[in-house]
mmCIF file of C-alpha atoms in Angstrom:
data_model
loop_
_atom_site.group_PDB
_atom_site.id
_atom_site.type_symbol
_atom_site.label_atom_id
_atom_site.label_comp_id
_atom_site.label_asym_id
_atom_site.label_seq_id
_atom_site.Cartn_x
_atom_site.Cartn_y
_atom_site.Cartn_z
ATOM 1 C CA MET A 21 0.000 0.000 0.000
ATOM 2 C CA SER A 22 1.433 3.339 -1.002
ATOM 3 C CA PRO A 23 1.590 6.067 1.656
ATOM 4 C CA SER A 24 -0.450 9.132 0.871
ATOM 5 C CA ARG A 25 -0.337 12.815 1.653
ATOM 6 C CA PRO A 26 -2.880 13.872 4.313
ATOM 7 C CA PRO A 27 -5.928 15.546 2.753
ATOM 8 C CA ALA A 28 -6.546 19.248 3.183
ATOM 9 C CA PRO A 29 -8.928 20.199 6.013
ATOM 10 C CA GLN A 30 -12.578 19.954 4.997
ATOM 11 C CA GLY A 31 -13.693 23.127 3.276
ATOM 12 C CA ALA A 32 -10.180 24.515 2.891
ATOM 13 C CA PRO A 33 -9.266 25.564 -0.663
ATOM 14 C CA TRP A 34 -6.747 23.342 -2.382
ATOM 15 C CA ILE A 35 -3.384 25.050 -2.847
ATOM 16 C CA PRO A 36 -1.206 23.512 -5.550
ATOM 17 C CA PRO A 37 2.127 22.707 -3.891
ATOM 18 C CA SER A 38 4.337 23.974 -6.726
ATOM 19 C CA GLU A 39 4.215 25.722 -10.069
ATOM 20 C CA THR A 40 3.831 22.410 -11.940
ATOM 21 C CA GLU A 41 0.628 21.478 -10.121
ATOM 22 C CA GLN A 42 -0.609 25.058 -10.435
ATOM 23 C CA LEU A 43 -0.191 25.008 -14.206
ATOM 24 C CA LEU A 44 -1.813 21.586 -14.540
ATOM 25 C CA TYR A 45 -4.742 22.644 -12.366
ATOM 26 C CA GLU A 46 -5.353 25.920 -14.190
ATOM 27 C CA ALA A 47 -5.178 24.211 -17.588
ATOM 28 C CA GLY A 48 -7.633 21.616 -16.319
ATOM 29 C CA LEU A 49 -10.107 24.293 -15.266
ATOM 30 C CA ARG A 50 -9.935 25.650 -18.819
ATOM 31 C CA GLY A 51 -10.249 22.171 -20.323
ATOM 32 C CA ASP A 52 -6.908 22.719 -22.042
ATOM 33 C CA VAL A 53 -5.548 19.197 -22.336
ATOM 34 C CA ALA A 54 -2.883 20.276 -24.831
ATOM 35 C CA GLU A 55 -1.414 22.651 -22.271
ATOM 36 C CA GLN A 56 -1.505 19.939 -19.609
ATOM 37 C CA ILE A 57 0.547 17.706 -21.912
ATOM 38 C CA ARG A 58 3.028 20.542 -22.436
ATOM 39 C CA VAL A 59 3.390 20.947 -18.672
ATOM 40 C CA LEU A 60 3.900 17.214 -18.202
ATOM 41 C CA ALA A 61 6.546 17.196 -20.932
ATOM 42 C CA ASP A 62 8.640 19.537 -18.794
ATOM 43 C CA ALA A 63 7.820 17.934 -15.442
ATOM 44 C CA GLU A 64 9.434 15.308 -13.270
ATOM 45 C CA LEU A 65 7.150 12.286 -12.928
ATOM 46 C CA PHE A 66 7.421 9.621 -10.255
ATOM 47 C CA ILE A 67 6.277 6.026 -9.908
ATOM 48 C CA GLY A 68 6.083 4.563 -6.418
ATOM 49 C CA ALA A 69 7.259 1.073 -5.527
ATOM 50 C CA PRO A 70 8.123 -1.019 -2.457
ATOM 51 C CA LYS A 71 11.784 -0.522 -1.568
ATOM 52 C CA ALA A 72 12.351 -4.277 -1.261
ATOM 53 C CA ASP A 73 11.186 -4.821 -4.855
ATOM 54 C CA VAL A 74 13.399 -2.064 -6.240
ATOM 55 C CA ASP A 75 16.409 -3.282 -4.263
ATOM 56 C CA ALA A 76 15.894 -6.765 -5.712
ATOM 57 C CA ARG A 77 15.577 -5.495 -9.306
ATOM 58 C CA PRO A 78 16.922 -1.907 -9.456
ATOM 59 C CA ASP A 79 16.892 -1.730 -13.248
ATOM 60 C CA ASN A 80 13.266 -2.797 -13.528
ATOM 61 C CA VAL A 81 10.310 -0.431 -13.157
ATOM 62 C CA TYR A 82 7.299 -2.530 -12.175
ATOM 63 C CA TRP A 83 4.244 -0.418 -12.929
ATOM 64 C CA PRO A 84 1.095 -2.498 -12.582
ATOM 65 C CA PRO A 85 -2.373 -1.171 -13.408
ATOM 66 C CA GLN A 86 -4.590 -0.159 -10.510
ATOM 67 C CA GLN A 87 -8.329 -0.031 -10.083
ATOM 68 C CA ALA A 88 -9.650 3.518 -9.809
ATOM 69 C CA GLY A 89 -13.140 4.861 -9.294
ATOM 70 C CA LYS A 90 -15.988 4.005 -11.682
ATOM 71 C CA GLY A 91 -14.262 0.794 -12.734
ATOM 72 C CA LEU A 92 -11.382 2.566 -14.441
ATOM 73 C CA LEU A 93 -7.982 0.916 -14.838
ATOM 74 C CA VAL A 94 -5.055 3.308 -14.504
ATOM 75 C CA ARG A 95 -1.300 3.454 -14.210
ATOM 76 C CA PRO A 96 -0.508 6.209 -11.689
ATOM 77 C CA VAL A 97 2.251 8.802 -11.701
ATOM 78 C CA LEU A 98 2.839 11.747 -9.389
ATOM 79 C CA THR A 99 4.387 15.137 -9.973
ATOM 80 C CA ARG A 100 6.973 16.170 -7.397
ATOM 81 C CA GLY A 101 4.719 18.412 -5.363
ATOM 82 C CA MET A 102 2.238 15.567 -4.846
ATOM 83 C CA LEU A 103 4.728 13.043 -3.482
ATOM 84 C CA PRO A 104 3.680 11.590 -0.123
ATOM 85 C CA PRO A 105 5.748 12.003 3.047
ATOM 86 C CA TRP A 106 8.991 10.047 3.372
ATOM 87 C CA HIS A 107 8.536 6.367 4.228
ATOM 88 C CA PRO A 108 11.405 3.926 4.865
ATOM 89 C CA GLU A 109 9.912 1.138 2.735
ATOM 90 C CA TRP A 110 8.321 3.084 -0.118
ATOM 91 C CA VAL A 111 10.481 4.695 -2.827
ATOM 92 C CA PHE A 112 10.090 6.313 -6.220
ATOM 93 C CA HIS A 113 11.420 5.949 -9.734
ATOM 94 C CA GLN A 114 11.857 9.220 -11.592
ATOM 95 C CA VAL A 115 10.597 9.070 -15.201
ATOM 96 C CA THR A 116 9.724 11.434 -18.025
ATOM 97 C CA LEU A 117 6.702 11.801 -20.265
ATOM 98 C CA ARG A 118 8.763 10.230 -23.052
ATOM 99 C CA TRP A 119 9.447 7.175 -20.871
ATOM 100 C CA VAL A 120 5.731 6.936 -20.083
ATOM 101 C CA ALA A 121 4.801 7.249 -23.777
ATOM 102 C CA GLU A 122 7.257 4.519 -24.763
ATOM 103 C CA PHE A 123 6.111 2.117 -22.054
ATOM 104 C CA SER A 124 4.276 -1.007 -23.167
ATOM 105 C CA TRP A 125 0.567 -0.130 -23.022
ATOM 106 C CA ARG A 126 -1.077 -3.335 -24.210
ATOM 107 C CA ASP A 127 -4.575 -2.735 -22.859
ATOM 108 C CA PRO A 128 -6.399 0.096 -24.682
ATOM 109 C CA ARG A 129 -8.656 0.592 -21.657
ATOM 110 C CA LEU A 130 -5.794 1.752 -19.460
ATOM 111 C CA LEU A 131 -5.530 5.412 -18.563
ATOM 112 C CA LEU A 132 -2.579 7.430 -17.305
ATOM 113 C CA ALA A 133 -3.549 8.889 -13.923
ATOM 114 C CA VAL A 134 -1.524 11.954 -12.984
ATOM 115 C CA ASN A 135 -1.935 12.872 -9.306
ATOM 116 C CA GLY A 136 -4.940 10.604 -9.026
ATOM 117 C CA GLY A 137 -7.416 11.212 -6.234
ATOM 118 C CA THR A 138 -6.458 14.878 -5.805
ATOM 119 C CA PRO A 139 -8.154 18.100 -6.932
ATOM 120 C CA GLY A 140 -5.472 18.294 -9.622
ATOM 121 C CA GLN A 141 -6.134 14.807 -10.974
ATOM 122 C CA LEU A 142 -5.604 14.259 -14.696
ATOM 123 C CA LEU A 143 -6.725 11.127 -16.558
ATOM 124 C CA LEU A 144 -5.334 10.632 -20.040
ATOM 125 C CA PRO A 145 -6.128 7.967 -22.657
ATOM 126 C CA THR A 146 -3.108 5.968 -23.744
ATOM 127 C CA THR A 147 -3.889 4.901 -27.293
ATOM 128 C CA PRO A 148 -0.949 4.787 -29.730
ATOM 129 C CA GLU A 149 -2.205 8.027 -31.270
ATOM 130 C CA HIS A 150 -2.302 9.813 -27.923
ATOM 131 C CA ARG A 151 1.134 8.585 -26.933
ATOM 132 C CA ALA A 152 2.588 9.622 -30.277
ATOM 133 C CA GLY A 153 1.271 13.106 -29.521
ATOM 134 C CA TRP A 154 3.015 13.076 -26.139
ATOM 135 C CA LEU A 155 6.289 12.202 -27.828
ATOM 136 C CA ARG A 156 5.906 15.062 -30.294
ATOM 137 C CA VAL A 157 5.300 17.546 -27.486
ATOM 138 C CA TYR A 158 8.188 16.138 -25.472
ATOM 139 C CA ALA A 159 10.537 16.478 -28.438
ATOM 140 C CA GLU A 160 9.506 20.107 -28.924
ATOM 141 C CA LYS A 161 10.189 21.044 -25.298
ATOM 142 C CA GLU A 162 13.545 22.630 -24.507
ATOM 143 C CA ARG A 163 14.942 21.023 -21.374
ATOM 144 C CA GLY A 164 18.273 21.848 -19.786
ATOM 145 C CA ALA A 165 20.223 19.636 -17.413
ATOM 146 C CA GLY A 166 18.675 21.448 -14.462
ATOM 147 C CA ASP A 167 19.559 25.064 -13.704
ATOM 148 C CA ARG A 168 16.167 26.290 -12.611
ATOM 149 C CA PHE A 169 14.756 27.761 -9.435
ATOM 150 C CA VAL A 170 12.088 25.540 -7.872
ATOM 151 C CA ALA A 171 10.352 25.748 -4.504
ATOM 152 C CA LEU A 172 7.577 23.865 -2.728
ATOM 153 C CA ARG A 173 4.858 25.954 -1.150
ATOM 154 C CA HIS A 174 4.414 23.396 1.623
ATOM 155 C CA GLY A 175 8.161 23.039 2.224
ATOM 156 C CA PRO A 176 10.150 24.889 4.910
ATOM 157 C CA LEU A 177 10.173 28.612 4.181
ATOM 158 C CA HIS A 178 11.229 30.059 7.543
ATOM 159 C CA GLY A 179 13.371 29.051 10.481
ATOM 160 C CA PRO A 180 16.644 27.149 10.951
ATOM 161 C CA LEU A 181 15.712 24.243 8.659
ATOM 162 C CA ALA A 182 14.830 26.591 5.802
ATOM 163 C CA PHE A 183 18.063 28.527 6.391
ATOM 164 C CA GLY A 184 20.117 25.336 6.224
ATOM 165 C CA LEU A 185 18.354 24.211 3.056
ATOM 166 C CA ALA A 186 19.026 27.608 1.498
ATOM 167 C CA CYS A 187 22.744 26.978 2.078
ATOM 168 C CA GLY A 188 22.376 24.030 -0.304
ATOM 169 C CA ALA A 189 20.549 26.039 -2.950
ATOM 170 C CA HIS A 190 23.449 26.137 -5.443
ATOM 171 C CA LEU A 191 23.212 22.398 -6.077
ATOM 172 C CA ALA A 192 19.426 22.345 -5.828
ATOM 173 C CA PHE A 193 19.300 24.988 -8.563
ATOM 174 C CA GLY A 194 21.844 23.119 -10.668
ATOM 175 C CA ASN A 195 19.837 19.897 -10.398
ATOM 176 C CA GLY A 196 16.492 21.602 -10.992
ATOM 177 C CA VAL A 197 15.017 20.331 -7.710
ATOM 178 C CA PRO A 198 13.180 22.321 -5.021
ATOM 179 C CA TRP A 199 15.572 24.063 -2.663
ATOM 180 C CA ASN A 200 13.265 23.530 0.329
ATOM 181 C CA ASP A 201 12.349 19.858 0.199
ATOM 182 C CA VAL A 202 13.353 17.307 2.817
ATOM 183 C CA GLY A 203 11.150 14.474 1.673
ATOM 184 C CA SER A 204 10.725 11.285 -0.287
ATOM 185 C CA VAL A 205 12.850 12.115 -3.316
ATOM 186 C CA TYR A 206 15.786 14.220 -4.469
ATOM 187 C CA MET A 207 16.263 12.885 -8.021
ATOM 188 C CA GLY A 208 14.959 9.343 -7.637
ATOM 189 C CA TYR A 209 15.797 6.375 -5.410
ATOM 190 C CA THR A 210 18.019 4.384 -7.785
ATOM 191 C CA HIS A 211 19.642 7.595 -9.060
ATOM 192 C CA GLU A 212 20.659 8.474 -5.498
ATOM 193 C CA LEU A 213 22.009 4.983 -4.860
ATOM 194 C CA ASP A 214 24.099 5.119 -8.042
ATOM 195 C CA THR A 215 25.393 8.642 -7.391
ATOM 196 C CA LEU A 216 26.352 7.966 -3.796
ATOM 197 C CA ARG A 217 28.097 4.735 -4.733
ATOM 198 C CA ASP A 218 29.923 6.001 -7.816
ATOM 199 C CA SER A 219 30.821 9.547 -6.737
ATOM 200 C CA TRP A 220 31.189 9.153 -2.981
ATOM 201 C CA ASP A 221 31.825 5.416 -2.432
ATOM 202 C CA ILE A 222 28.810 5.398 -0.101
ATOM 203 C CA THR A 223 26.670 2.267 0.115
ATOM 204 C CA GLY A 224 24.988 2.596 3.498
ATOM 205 C CA HIS A 225 24.398 4.688 6.583
ATOM 206 C CA ASP A 226 27.887 4.448 8.081
ATOM 207 C CA GLY A 227 29.666 5.597 4.929
ATOM 208 C CA TRP A 228 27.110 8.350 4.437
ATOM 209 C CA ARG A 229 27.570 9.568 8.014
ATOM 210 C CA LYS A 230 31.364 9.539 7.695
ATOM 211 C CA GLU A 231 31.310 11.705 4.567
ATOM 212 C CA LEU A 232 28.652 13.993 6.033
ATOM 213 C CA ASP A 233 30.727 14.602 9.157
ATOM 214 C CA ALA A 234 33.804 15.343 7.025
ATOM 215 C CA LEU A 235 31.825 17.995 5.141
ATOM 216 C CA LEU A 236 30.420 19.525 8.314
ATOM 217 C CA ASP A 237 33.933 19.639 9.781
ATOM 218 C CA GLY A 238 35.286 21.283 6.609
ATOM 219 C CA ARG A 239 37.611 18.311 6.027
ATOM 220 C CA ASN A 240 36.423 17.219 2.587
ATOM 221 C CA SER A 241 37.972 20.032 0.571
ATOM 222 C CA PRO A 242 41.752 20.581 0.548
ATOM 223 C CA PRO A 243 42.959 22.929 3.322
ATOM 224 C CA GLU A 244 45.341 25.016 1.200
ATOM 225 C CA PRO A 245 42.808 27.560 -0.157
ATOM 226 C CA ASP A 246 41.578 28.597 3.274
ATOM 227 C CA PHE A 247 45.178 28.636 4.551
ATOM 228 C CA ALA A 248 46.123 31.109 1.825
ATOM 229 C CA LEU A 249 42.976 33.211 2.315
ATOM 230 C CA ARG A 250 43.574 33.345 6.064
ATOM 231 C CA ILE A 251 47.096 34.705 5.482
ATOM 232 C CA ARG A 252 45.649 37.506 3.352
ATOM 233 C CA GLU A 253 43.136 38.419 6.041
ATOM 234 C CA GLU A 254 45.845 38.453 8.711
ATOM 235 C CA LEU A 255 47.929 40.780 6.563
ATOM 236 C CA ARG A 256 44.930 43.023 5.959
ATOM 237 C CA VAL A 257 44.203 43.305 9.677
ATOM 238 C CA ALA A 258 47.859 43.901 10.570
ATOM 239 C CA ARG A 259 48.428 46.559 7.889
ATOM 240 C CA GLY A 260 44.980 48.085 7.724
ATOM 241 C CA ALA A 261 44.822 47.480 3.964
ATOM 242 C CA VAL A 262 44.523 44.550 1.580
ATOM 243 C CA PRO A 263 48.044 43.324 0.680
ATOM 244 C CA SER A 264 49.259 43.292 -2.885
ATOM 245 C CA PRO A 265 49.173 39.922 -4.670
ATOM 246 C CA ASP A 266 52.978 39.728 -4.505
ATOM 247 C CA GLU A 267 53.113 40.416 -0.774
ATOM 248 C CA TRP A 268 50.339 37.937 -0.159
ATOM 249 C CA ARG A 269 51.994 35.246 -2.232
ATOM 250 C CA GLU A 270 55.406 35.697 -0.600
ATOM 251 C CA THR A 271 53.954 35.726 2.905
ATOM 252 C CA ALA A 272 51.814 32.640 2.304
ATOM 253 C CA ALA A 273 54.796 30.775 0.876
ATOM 254 C CA GLY A 274 56.940 31.843 3.820
ATOM 255 C CA HIS A 275 54.350 30.676 6.341
ATOM 256 C CA ALA A 276 54.066 27.327 4.581
ATOM 257 C CA GLN A 277 57.836 26.958 4.654
ATOM 258 C CA ASP A 278 57.928 27.825 8.368
ATOM 259 C CA LEU A 279 55.380 25.074 8.984
ATOM 260 C CA GLY A 280 57.690 22.535 7.369
ATOM 261 C CA ALA A 281 56.111 22.340 3.926
ATOM 262 C CA SER A 282 58.219 20.803 1.181
ATOM 263 C CA PRO A 283 59.547 22.964 -1.678
ATOM 264 C CA VAL A 284 56.944 21.390 -3.967
ATOM 265 C CA THR A 285 54.142 22.322 -1.565
ATOM 266 C CA VAL A 286 55.496 25.870 -1.192
ATOM 267 C CA ARG A 287 55.440 26.310 -4.979
ATOM 268 C CA ARG A 288 51.855 24.995 -5.021
ATOM 269 C CA ILE A 289 50.852 27.594 -2.435
ATOM 270 C CA GLU A 290 52.399 30.329 -4.573
ATOM 271 C CA GLU A 291 50.542 29.128 -7.651
ATOM 272 C CA LEU A 292 47.337 28.773 -5.631
ATOM 273 C CA VAL A 293 47.531 32.450 -4.667
ATOM 274 C CA ARG A 294 47.970 33.379 -8.330
ATOM 275 C CA ARG A 295 44.938 31.229 -9.249
ATOM 276 C CA ILE A 296 42.784 32.821 -6.551
ATOM 277 C CA VAL A 297 43.747 36.301 -7.787
ATOM 278 C CA ARG A 298 42.723 35.358 -11.327
ATOM 279 C CA TYR A 299 39.458 33.756 -10.215
ATOM 280 C CA GLU A 300 38.544 36.756 -8.090
ATOM 281 C CA ALA A 301 39.135 39.037 -11.071
ATOM 282 C CA ARG A 302 36.775 36.869 -13.120
ATOM 283 C CA PHE A 303 34.236 36.845 -10.285
ATOM 284 C CA ARG A 304 34.261 40.652 -10.307
ATOM 285 C CA ALA A 305 33.800 40.749 -14.067
ATOM 286 C CA ASP A 306 30.888 38.304 -13.843
ATOM 287 C CA GLY A 307 29.164 40.022 -10.924
ATOM 288 C CA LEU A 308 29.865 37.490 -8.189
ATOM 289 C CA LEU A 309 32.080 40.000 -6.357
ATOM 290 C CA PRO A 310 31.827 43.792 -6.142
ATOM 291 C CA PRO A 311 34.684 45.792 -7.697
ATOM 292 C CA ASP A 312 36.746 45.721 -4.497
ATOM 293 C CA GLY A 313 35.409 42.413 -3.179
ATOM 294 C CA ARG A 314 37.397 39.340 -2.227
ATOM 295 C CA VAL A 315 36.714 35.844 -0.898
ATOM 296 C CA ARG A 316 37.575 35.175 2.730
ATOM 297 C CA LYS A 317 36.853 31.431 3.057
ATOM 298 C CA THR A 318 35.917 28.513 0.822
ATOM 299 C CA VAL A 319 34.459 26.214 3.488
ATOM 300 C CA ALA A 320 31.003 27.144 2.149
ATOM 301 C CA TYR A 321 31.591 24.530 -0.547
ATOM 302 C CA ASP A 322 31.708 21.806 2.099
ATOM 303 C CA TYR A 323 28.690 23.181 3.979
ATOM 304 C CA GLY A 324 26.588 23.482 0.813
ATOM 305 C CA ARG A 325 27.394 19.915 -0.185
ATOM 306 C CA ALA A 326 26.657 18.704 3.351
ATOM 307 C CA VAL A 327 23.088 19.971 2.954
ATOM 308 C CA ASN A 328 22.678 18.071 -0.291
ATOM 309 C CA LEU A 329 24.409 14.931 0.979
ATOM 310 C CA ALA A 330 21.884 14.918 3.813
ATOM 311 C CA ARG A 331 19.068 15.127 1.270
ATOM 312 C CA TRP A 332 20.639 12.414 -0.920
ATOM 313 C CA GLY A 333 21.017 10.120 2.067
ATOM 314 C CA LEU A 334 17.368 10.628 2.941
ATOM 315 C CA SER A 335 16.290 9.858 -0.625
ATOM 316 C CA ALA A 336 18.487 6.729 -0.627
ATOM 317 C CA ARG A 337 16.936 5.628 2.700
ATOM 318 C CA PHE A 338 20.355 5.686 4.389
ATOM 319 C CA CYS A 339 18.880 7.828 7.165
ATOM 320 C CA ALA A 340 15.532 9.026 8.505
ATOM 321 C CA PRO A 341 14.236 12.619 8.352
ATOM 322 C CA PRO A 342 15.314 13.646 11.888
ATOM 323 C CA GLU A 343 18.980 12.838 11.230
ATOM 324 C CA ALA A 344 18.959 14.565 7.832
ATOM 325 C CA GLU A 345 17.204 17.648 9.186
ATOM 326 C CA GLN A 346 19.597 17.894 12.130
ATOM 327 C CA ALA A 347 22.570 17.848 9.743
ATOM 328 C CA ILE A 348 20.981 20.493 7.513
ATOM 329 C CA VAL A 349 20.293 22.813 10.457
ATOM 330 C CA HIS A 350 23.863 22.278 11.693
ATOM 331 C CA ALA A 351 25.295 23.119 8.253
ATOM 332 C CA GLY A 352 23.265 26.325 8.234
ATOM 333 C CA ALA A 353 24.526 27.323 11.674
ATOM 334 C CA LEU A 354 28.133 26.676 10.633
ATOM 335 C CA ALA A 355 27.678 28.755 7.481
ATOM 336 C CA ARG A 356 26.131 31.603 9.426
ATOM 337 C CA SER A 357 29.078 31.689 11.837
ATOM 338 C CA ALA A 358 31.663 31.595 9.027
ATOM 339 C CA TYR A 359 30.203 34.262 6.713
ATOM 340 C CA GLY A 360 28.500 37.614 6.944
ATOM 341 C CA SER A 361 25.911 37.468 4.145
ATOM 342 C CA TRP A 362 24.382 35.283 1.463
ATOM 343 C CA GLN A 363 26.546 36.990 -1.161
ATOM 344 C CA GLU A 364 29.721 36.294 0.823
ATOM 345 C CA TYR A 365 28.675 32.696 1.374
ATOM 346 C CA SER A 366 27.911 32.260 -2.322
ATOM 347 C CA THR A 367 31.293 33.519 -3.498
ATOM 348 C CA GLY A 368 33.037 31.290 -0.954
ATOM 349 C CA TYR A 369 31.111 28.313 -2.308
ATOM 350 C CA ALA A 370 31.911 29.301 -5.898
ATOM 351 C CA LEU A 371 35.651 29.656 -5.294
ATOM 352 C CA GLY A 372 35.832 26.373 -3.402
ATOM 353 C CA ARG A 373 34.126 24.613 -6.279
ATOM 354 C CA VAL A 374 36.188 26.009 -9.145
ATOM 355 C CA LEU A 375 39.489 25.536 -7.324
ATOM 356 C CA ARG A 376 38.552 21.894 -6.893
ATOM 357 C CA PHE A 377 37.204 21.107 -10.347
ATOM 358 C CA ASP A 378 37.463 23.903 -12.926
ATOM 359 C CA GLY A 379 41.207 24.073 -13.625
ATOM 360 C CA GLU A 380 40.855 27.703 -14.801
ATOM 361 C CA GLU A 381 38.857 26.654 -17.822
ATOM 362 C CA TYR A 382 35.963 28.908 -16.739
ATOM 363 C CA GLY A 383 33.738 26.140 -18.038
ATOM 364 C CA PRO A 384 30.564 24.522 -16.677
ATOM 365 C CA PHE A 385 31.619 24.626 -13.021
ATOM 366 C CA HIS A 386 32.170 28.370 -13.190
ATOM 367 C CA GLU A 387 29.169 29.048 -15.419
ATOM 368 C CA GLN A 388 26.863 27.102 -13.102
ATOM 369 C CA ASN A 389 28.157 29.129 -10.158
ATOM 370 C CA VAL A 390 27.403 32.371 -11.980
ATOM 371 C CA ASP A 391 23.918 31.276 -13.015
ATOM 372 C CA ALA A 392 23.028 30.056 -9.516
ATOM 373 C CA HIS A 393 24.400 33.204 -7.873
ATOM 374 C CA ARG A 394 22.446 35.509 -10.167
ATOM 375 C CA VAL A 395 19.154 33.683 -9.748
ATOM 376 C CA LEU A 396 19.494 33.201 -6.001
ATOM 377 C CA THR A 397 20.390 36.841 -5.414
ATOM 378 C CA GLU A 398 17.697 38.223 -7.748
ATOM 379 C CA HIS A 399 14.678 35.856 -7.976
ATOM 380 C CA GLU A 400 11.814 37.246 -5.908
ATOM 381 C CA GLY A 401 11.109 33.809 -4.430
ATOM 382 C CA SER A 402 14.726 33.086 -3.528
ATOM 383 C CA PRO A 403 15.325 32.226 0.128
ATOM 384 C CA TRP A 404 18.375 34.485 0.022
ATOM 385 C CA LEU A 405 16.037 37.470 -0.377
ATOM 386 C CA ASN A 406 13.533 36.247 2.204
ATOM 387 C CA LEU A 407 15.675 34.715 4.959
ATOM 388 C CA PRO A 408 17.856 37.224 6.835
ATOM 389 C CA TRP A 409 21.470 36.144 7.342
ATOM 390 C CA ARG A 410 21.515 37.446 10.916
#
């Protein structure tokens, strides 16, 4: 039996939980099925299944017909906003309208039920002609790899949990998932399992907790960037002015040498300072930093990923909501103590990320940082404009 979302109080108006459900509902009121198909073509769709069944056959999506009202036979899907609360033994496959259209529909009586049993319910015939139409609409839709601002109206919007989730908004934006969701799904159960195994070598709770703690402690990223940035801040405080790049580089190299660093490591510190200077110049040109701005710490990159690792672990059923939420709140508190504003936090995250992965190519890692920063500092619904830093 699939878990379900509690119904709205009797007599209360139904509030669509996100823009997707809003668009589907409004098109339904107009009888505009074509527009509903266009919305579905751009939406994430989910099929629920018992966790034990998916674990036994992770590459198989078992999607049996179900009996609906009035003797109808349907195959159900949900949009993200209509997903039920997290349950340890019930998980979800993420699919697309194209996947649904290409599924084997042998019985012409079967209907596709989108958000069945809700005020936004949509029942669609699944004849070959109808499904061919879905594929045409899907092919016409322009879909990126993510990079969009999404929020849930019933998700956390205020308080420490919302603040912590907002610290993970860079990756949420990049993945096109709601920034304020701590629920059943991030991208999809098997997707989370694969990502955690392949990218993090995580296959269960203990490995997930170990990596999460390393992020919260700021131990995942290399220490050299924050070492170099700390030297610059110490020079600034001591001299009452920001040091020149040459003075900063020489002082950082000297400190590293005094601490027993090898000649190779000292040269790396010198080159790191040069790289930071170049990245900061690019950040200013692209609007991440003001004309005289600079980055003070990069630990934001670990804190932002800690928020998302908590969400991934929850989606993979490696933890329960209380443990994930506690980690997210803790990440937010750490970020708040390390930085003075959302803008400062964002540039620290951006520098930590490009130093780790971009190699001064100013490619996707940098471009994604710029896009996320602009949207999150300008979109009227962004938590960075609605949650005070202090």
